[in-house]
Amino acid sequence: MRPSLRPSALPALTLLTLPLHAATNDPLVEPASGAQSLHALRSGFVLSSATFDGAHESCESVRHAPIGVMGDHVHGAGEWMLSLRYMRMNMEPNRSGTTDLTPEQVLAQGYMVTPLEMTMDMWMLGGMYAPTDGLTLMLMVPYVTKSMSHRTGGGVEFETETSGFGDLGVSALVPFWQEGVHRAHANLGLSVPTGSVTERGATPMSSDAKLPYPMQLGSGTWDLVPGVTYAGQRDRWAWGAQVSYRLRTGENSEDYRLGDVFDATAWGDVRVAGDFGASLRLDYSDWDDVHGADPELNPMMVPTADPELRGGQRLDLLFGADWAPHAGAAAGQRLALEFGLPVYQDLDGPQLATDWVATIGWQAAF
Ligand SMILES: [Cu+2]
């Protein structure tokens, strides 16, 4: 399956972005009145269209994207940022295409084992630093814990678990366009194969079995992650969109590479009261099957060991909230959470479907 933006997801993305763009052309707010300009100046959000001077105040004044979006903003020269995110993804039940399957239906396809449920927890430590106004560097260090429960054809249930560092993310964010309330930057990301692809565990078949693809902690390959981010804001409103592509290169030590991932997301955000904000986001992703195969995995045993049953596409609807104080001791910090549910999910299955995703995060700029 080729990763591509399926026509089915396009109308939804367009629907979200269209009214937001339309809002910025509202004749009642454009051009800004004197009072509005003053307000904008006080909040630090009059950005010069010729230079990126305004970026110096980015962290105090520019609204950030929902916490589940990475690399949504750039910094001014000399600025630092630290962040910590906790993410959880819950996956159940099995699904093939857009149809949910019971464990009995999966086993009836001839497998000896079916997965029942999977949880993935990730702690993500992030650092950002801008050596110049035209370049922000970003580092992301993930620590991952995965747990999957199963049932055999004989009715025995068992669980496998893995944990450790995932793949390190390194990015260069390069602002390239700014006009009025609109700005955009390029995301040039690289994923370093620091996560293990040789995790093993005890199963009823073996006390030291190689664990299947979704239980491994990294990709095992160097992955390029180019992307583009657009964001805008006016008064209480902020909006944006990001498109990225994860291009896996080569083949890992276990004779495979994970499928490429296309991701497109768009959000709208409103400052509800004081320093509290609420956001709504759509996130579409499309990921390919595994190329090659780990020779230690038997695809007849369990669907998670089949490289042809890894691809899929999903559209998530996510609700977010944050607290980003503009004054006082906590100014420059932000606490945020986001919770998402798939509204559309089409999988090469049987494959565990995503049930919900959640992210809680803290950010601080210096
Ligand atoms: Cu930052």
Coordinates of C-alpha atoms and ligand atoms in Angstrom, one line a residue:
M1 CA 0.0 0.0 0.0
R2 CA 1.4 3.4 -1.0
P3 CA 1.2 6.1 1.7
S4 CA -0.9 8.8 0.2
L5 CA -3.6 11.2 1.1
R6 CA -6.7 9.2 0.3
P7 CA -9.6 11.2 -1.2
S8 CA -11.7 10.1 1.7
A9 CA -9.8 12.2 4.1
L10 CA -9.4 15.3 2.0
P11 CA -12.9 16.8 2.5
A12 CA -12.5 16.6 6.3
L13 CA -9.1 18.4 6.3
T14 CA -10.4 21.0 3.9
L15 CA -13.5 21.6 6.0
L16 CA -11.3 22.3 9.0
T17 CA -8.9 24.6 7.3
L18 CA -11.4 26.6 5.1
P19 CA -13.4 28.4 7.8
L20 CA -10.1 29.3 9.6
H21 CA -8.7 30.9 6.6
A22 CA -12.0 32.6 5.9
A23 CA -12.0 34.0 9.4
T24 CA -8.7 35.8 8.8
N25 CA -10.3 37.6 5.8
D26 CA -13.2 38.9 7.9
P27 CA -13.6 42.6 6.9
L28 CA -14.6 43.5 10.5
V29 CA -11.1 42.6 11.8
E30 CA -9.0 43.4 8.7
P31 CA -7.4 45.9 8.7
A32 CA -6.9 46.0 12.4
S33 CA -8.2 49.1 14.2
G34 CA -5.8 51.2 16.3
A35 CA -7.0 49.6 19.5
Q36 CA -6.5 46.1 18.0
S37 CA -3.0 47.0 16.9
L38 CA -2.1 48.2 20.3
H39 CA -3.5 45.1 21.8
A40 CA -1.5 43.0 19.4
L41 CA 1.7 45.0 20.2
R42 CA 1.2 44.5 23.9
S43 CA 0.8 40.7 23.4
G44 CA 4.0 40.8 21.4
F45 CA 2.3 39.5 18.2
V46 CA 3.0 42.1 15.6
L47 CA 5.5 40.3 13.5
S48 CA 7.4 42.2 10.8
S49 CA 6.8 40.8 7.4
A50 CA 10.3 41.5 6.3
T51 CA 12.2 40.0 9.2
F52 CA 11.7 37.4 11.9
D53 CA 12.3 39.9 14.8
G54 CA 9.0 39.1 16.3
A55 CA 10.1 35.5 16.9
H56 CA 12.2 36.7 19.8
E57 CA 9.0 36.8 21.8
S58 CA 7.6 33.7 20.3
C59 CA 7.2 31.6 23.4
E60 CA 5.4 34.2 25.5
S61 CA 3.1 35.5 22.8
V62 CA 2.7 33.1 20.0
R63 CA 0.1 30.5 20.6
H64 CA 1.4 27.0 20.4
A65 CA -0.3 24.1 18.6
P66 CA -2.0 21.4 20.5
I67 CA 0.5 19.4 22.6
G68 CA 0.3 16.4 20.3
V69 CA 1.9 18.4 17.5
M70 CA 5.8 18.4 17.4
G71 CA 7.9 21.2 16.0
D72 CA 5.0 23.6 15.6
H73 CA 6.9 26.7 16.3
V74 CA 10.4 28.3 16.0
H75 CA 12.3 30.4 18.4
G76 CA 14.2 33.7 18.2
A77 CA 18.0 33.7 18.4
G78 CA 19.4 32.6 21.8
E79 CA 16.1 31.1 23.1
W80 CA 15.9 27.7 24.8
M81 CA 12.9 25.5 25.5
L82 CA 12.5 22.3 27.5
S83 CA 9.5 20.1 27.3
L84 CA 8.3 16.8 28.7
R85 CA 5.4 14.9 27.3
Y86 CA 3.6 11.7 28.4
M87 CA 1.7 10.0 25.7
R88 CA -0.5 7.0 25.8
M89 CA -2.1 5.0 23.0
N90 CA -4.6 2.3 23.6
M91 CA -5.3 -0.3 20.9
E92 CA -8.2 -2.7 20.6
P93 CA -10.0 -4.6 19.1
N94 CA -8.6 -6.2 16.0
R95 CA -9.8 -4.8 12.7
S96 CA -9.6 -5.7 9.0
G97 CA -10.4 -2.9 6.6
T98 CA -13.0 -0.9 8.5
T99 CA -14.6 -4.0 10.2
D100 CA -13.9 -4.9 13.8
L101 CA -13.0 -8.6 14.5
T102 CA -13.5 -10.6 17.6
P103 CA -10.6 -12.8 18.9
E104 CA -12.5 -15.8 17.7
Q105 CA -12.7 -14.4 14.1
V106 CA -9.0 -13.8 14.1
L107 CA -8.2 -17.3 15.3
A108 CA -10.6 -18.7 12.7
Q109 CA -8.4 -17.4 10.0
G110 CA -5.8 -20.0 11.0
Y111 CA -3.6 -18.2 13.4
M112 CA -2.3 -19.9 16.6
V113 CA -2.4 -16.7 18.6
T114 CA -4.4 -13.4 18.4
P115 CA -3.5 -10.2 20.0
L116 CA -6.3 -8.8 22.3
E117 CA -5.1 -5.4 23.3
M118 CA -2.0 -3.2 23.3
T119 CA -1.0 -0.1 25.2
M120 CA 2.0 2.1 24.4
D121 CA 3.3 4.7 26.9
M122 CA 5.9 7.2 25.8
W123 CA 7.8 9.7 27.8
M124 CA 9.3 12.3 25.5
L125 CA 11.9 14.8 26.7
G126 CA 12.3 17.6 24.2
G127 CA 14.9 20.4 23.9
M128 CA 14.8 23.4 21.5
Y129 CA 17.5 26.0 20.9
A130 CA 17.8 28.7 18.3
P131 CA 21.4 29.7 17.4
T132 CA 19.9 32.3 15.0
D133 CA 16.5 33.7 14.1
G134 CA 16.5 31.7 10.9
L135 CA 17.2 28.3 12.6
T136 CA 15.7 26.4 15.5
L137 CA 17.3 23.1 16.5
M138 CA 15.1 20.4 18.2
L139 CA 16.0 17.2 20.0
M140 CA 13.5 14.6 21.1
V141 CA 14.3 11.7 23.4
P142 CA 11.6 9.1 23.7
Y143 CA 11.3 6.4 26.4
V144 CA 8.8 3.8 25.4
T145 CA 6.9 1.0 27.3
K146 CA 4.7 -1.4 25.2
S147 CA 2.5 -4.1 26.5
M148 CA 0.4 -6.5 24.5
S149 CA -2.1 -9.2 25.6
H150 CA -2.9 -12.3 23.6
R151 CA -5.0 -15.4 23.5
T152 CA -4.0 -18.7 21.9
G153 CA -6.3 -21.0 20.0
G154 CA -6.4 -23.2 23.1
G155 CA -7.7 -20.3 25.2
V156 CA -4.4 -19.5 27.1
E157 CA -3.9 -15.8 27.6
F158 CA -0.5 -14.2 28.0
E159 CA 1.1 -10.8 27.9
T160 CA 4.4 -9.5 26.5
E161 CA 6.1 -6.2 27.5
T162 CA 9.0 -4.2 26.2
S163 CA 10.5 -0.9 27.4
G164 CA 13.5 1.3 26.6
F165 CA 14.6 4.3 24.6
G166 CA 13.0 4.7 21.3
D167 CA 14.4 6.5 18.2
L168 CA 16.1 9.8 18.9
G169 CA 14.6 12.7 16.9
V170 CA 16.8 15.6 15.6
S171 CA 15.2 18.5 13.6
A172 CA 16.1 21.8 12.1
L173 CA 13.2 24.2 11.9
V174 CA 13.7 26.9 9.3
P175 CA 11.2 29.8 9.0
F176 CA 10.7 30.7 5.4
W177 CA 7.5 32.8 5.2
Q178 CA 5.8 35.4 7.3
E179 CA 3.0 37.8 6.3
G180 CA 0.7 39.6 8.7
V181 CA -0.7 37.0 11.1
H182 CA 0.6 34.1 9.0
R183 CA 3.9 32.3 9.2
A184 CA 5.4 29.0 8.0
H185 CA 8.5 27.0 8.6
A186 CA 10.2 23.9 7.2
N187 CA 10.7 20.9 9.4
L188 CA 13.9 19.0 8.5
G189 CA 13.8 15.9 10.7
L190 CA 16.1 13.0 11.2
S191 CA 15.2 9.9 13.2
V192 CA 18.3 8.1 14.7
P193 CA 17.9 4.3 15.1
T194 CA 18.6 4.2 18.9
G195 CA 15.6 2.1 19.7
S196 CA 15.9 -1.7 19.9
V197 CA 14.6 -3.9 17.1
T198 CA 15.8 -7.1 18.8
E199 CA 13.4 -7.3 21.8
R200 CA 12.5 -10.8 23.0
G201 CA 10.1 -12.2 25.5
A202 CA 8.4 -15.3 27.0
T203 CA 5.4 -16.7 25.1
P204 CA 3.6 -20.1 25.5
M205 CA 5.7 -21.2 22.4
S206 CA 9.1 -20.2 23.6
S207 CA 10.7 -18.7 26.7
D208 CA 12.8 -16.4 24.5
A209 CA 10.8 -15.6 21.4
K210 CA 11.6 -12.7 19.1
L211 CA 8.7 -10.2 19.6
P212 CA 6.8 -9.1 16.5
Y213 CA 7.1 -5.8 14.7
P214 CA 4.7 -3.6 16.8
M215 CA 6.5 -4.6 20.1
Q216 CA 9.9 -3.4 18.9
L217 CA 11.1 0.0 20.3
G218 CA 12.6 1.6 17.2
S219 CA 12.7 1.3 13.4
G220 CA 16.3 0.2 13.2
T221 CA 16.8 2.5 10.2
W222 CA 17.8 6.1 9.7
D223 CA 14.6 7.9 8.8
L224 CA 14.2 11.3 7.1
V225 CA 11.2 13.3 8.3
P226 CA 10.7 16.4 6.1
G227 CA 7.6 18.5 6.8
V228 CA 6.1 22.0 6.5
T229 CA 4.2 23.8 9.3
Y230 CA 1.9 26.8 8.8
A231 CA 0.4 28.8 11.7
G232 CA -1.6 31.9 12.2
Q233 CA -3.3 33.8 15.0
R234 CA -5.5 36.8 15.6
D235 CA -6.8 38.0 18.9
R236 CA -8.1 35.0 20.8
W237 CA -7.9 32.7 17.8
A238 CA -5.0 30.6 16.5
W239 CA -4.9 27.9 13.8
G240 CA -2.4 25.9 11.9
A241 CA -1.5 22.9 9.8
Q242 CA 1.4 20.6 9.5
V243 CA 2.3 18.0 6.8
S244 CA 5.1 15.5 7.2
Y245 CA 6.5 12.4 5.6
R246 CA 8.6 9.8 7.4
L247 CA 10.9 8.2 4.8
R248 CA 12.6 5.0 6.0
T249 CA 15.9 4.3 4.4
G250 CA 17.8 1.1 3.8
E251 CA 17.1 -2.0 5.9
N252 CA 17.7 -2.7 9.6
S253 CA 19.8 -5.5 11.2
E254 CA 16.7 -7.8 11.2
D255 CA 16.3 -7.6 7.4
Y256 CA 13.3 -5.3 7.1
R257 CA 12.3 -1.6 7.2
L258 CA 9.1 -0.2 8.6
G259 CA 6.6 1.4 6.2
D260 CA 6.8 5.1 5.4
V261 CA 4.3 7.3 7.2
F262 CA 2.5 10.3 5.8
D263 CA 0.9 12.6 8.3
A264 CA -1.3 15.7 7.8
T265 CA -2.9 17.6 10.7
A266 CA -4.8 20.9 11.1
W267 CA -6.0 22.6 14.2
G268 CA -8.0 25.6 15.6
D269 CA -7.5 27.0 19.0
V270 CA -9.2 29.7 21.1
R271 CA -8.2 31.4 24.3
V272 CA -11.3 30.7 26.3
A273 CA -10.6 32.7 29.5
G274 CA -7.5 34.3 30.8
D275 CA -4.5 32.0 30.1
F276 CA -6.7 29.0 29.3
G277 CA -7.1 27.7 25.8
A278 CA -9.1 25.0 24.1
S279 CA -8.3 23.3 20.8
L280 CA -9.8 21.0 18.2
R281 CA -7.6 19.1 15.7
L282 CA -7.9 16.6 12.9
D283 CA -4.9 14.3 12.3
Y284 CA -4.8 12.0 9.2
S285 CA -2.0 9.4 8.9
D286 CA -1.3 6.8 6.4
W287 CA 1.4 4.2 7.0
D288 CA 2.8 1.5 4.7
D289 CA 3.3 -2.2 5.3
V290 CA 6.7 -3.5 6.5
H291 CA 9.2 -4.1 3.6
G292 CA 11.2 -7.3 3.9
A293 CA 10.7 -9.5 6.9
D294 CA 12.4 -10.5 10.2
P295 CA 13.3 -14.2 9.5
E296 CA 12.8 -15.1 13.2
L297 CA 9.1 -14.1 12.9
N298 CA 6.5 -16.6 11.7
P299 CA 3.5 -14.8 10.0
M300 CA 1.4 -18.0 10.3
M301 CA 1.6 -17.8 14.1
V302 CA 0.1 -14.4 14.9
P303 CA -1.0 -11.5 12.6
T304 CA 1.5 -9.0 14.3
A305 CA 4.3 -11.1 12.8
D306 CA 3.1 -10.6 9.2
P307 CA 4.8 -7.8 7.4
E308 CA 1.9 -7.5 5.0
L309 CA -0.6 -6.8 7.8
R310 CA 1.0 -3.6 9.2
G311 CA -0.3 -0.8 6.9
G312 CA -3.3 1.4 7.4
Q313 CA -4.8 4.9 7.5
R314 CA -6.5 6.7 10.2
L315 CA -8.3 10.0 10.9
D316 CA -8.3 11.2 14.5
L317 CA -10.4 13.9 16.1
L318 CA -8.5 15.5 19.0
F319 CA -9.7 17.7 21.8
G320 CA -7.1 19.8 23.7
A321 CA -6.8 22.3 26.5
D322 CA -3.9 24.3 27.9
W323 CA -2.8 26.8 30.5
A324 CA -0.1 29.2 29.3
P325 CA 0.3 32.1 31.8
H326 CA 1.5 35.4 30.2
A327 CA 2.6 37.0 33.5
G328 CA 3.8 36.0 36.9
A329 CA 6.3 33.4 38.1
A330 CA 5.0 30.8 35.6
A331 CA 5.2 33.1 32.5
G332 CA 6.8 31.2 29.6
Q333 CA 5.6 27.9 30.8
R334 CA 2.7 25.8 29.5
L335 CA 0.7 22.9 30.7
A336 CA -1.4 21.1 28.1
L337 CA -3.3 18.0 27.3
E338 CA -4.9 16.5 24.3
F339 CA -7.2 13.5 23.9
G340 CA -8.1 11.9 20.6
L341 CA -10.4 9.4 19.1
P342 CA -10.2 7.8 15.6
V343 CA -13.2 8.8 13.4
Y344 CA -12.0 6.7 10.5
Q345 CA -9.7 3.8 10.4
D346 CA -8.9 1.4 7.6
L347 CA -6.3 -1.3 8.3
D348 CA -4.5 -4.1 6.5
G349 CA -5.7 -6.6 9.0
P350 CA -6.2 -8.4 11.2
Q351 CA -4.4 -5.6 13.0
L352 CA -5.1 -3.9 16.4
A353 CA -7.0 -0.7 15.9
T354 CA -6.3 2.5 17.8
D355 CA -9.0 3.0 20.4
W356 CA -7.8 6.4 21.9
V357 CA -4.7 8.5 22.2
A358 CA -3.8 11.0 24.9
T359 CA -0.9 13.4 25.5
I360 CA -0.1 15.5 28.6
G361 CA 2.8 17.9 28.4
W362 CA 4.8 20.7 30.0
Q363 CA 6.9 23.2 28.1
A364 CA 9.1 26.0 29.4
A365 CA 11.0 28.7 27.4
F366 CA 14.1 30.5 28.6
Ligands
CU1 CU 9.9 25.8 21.6

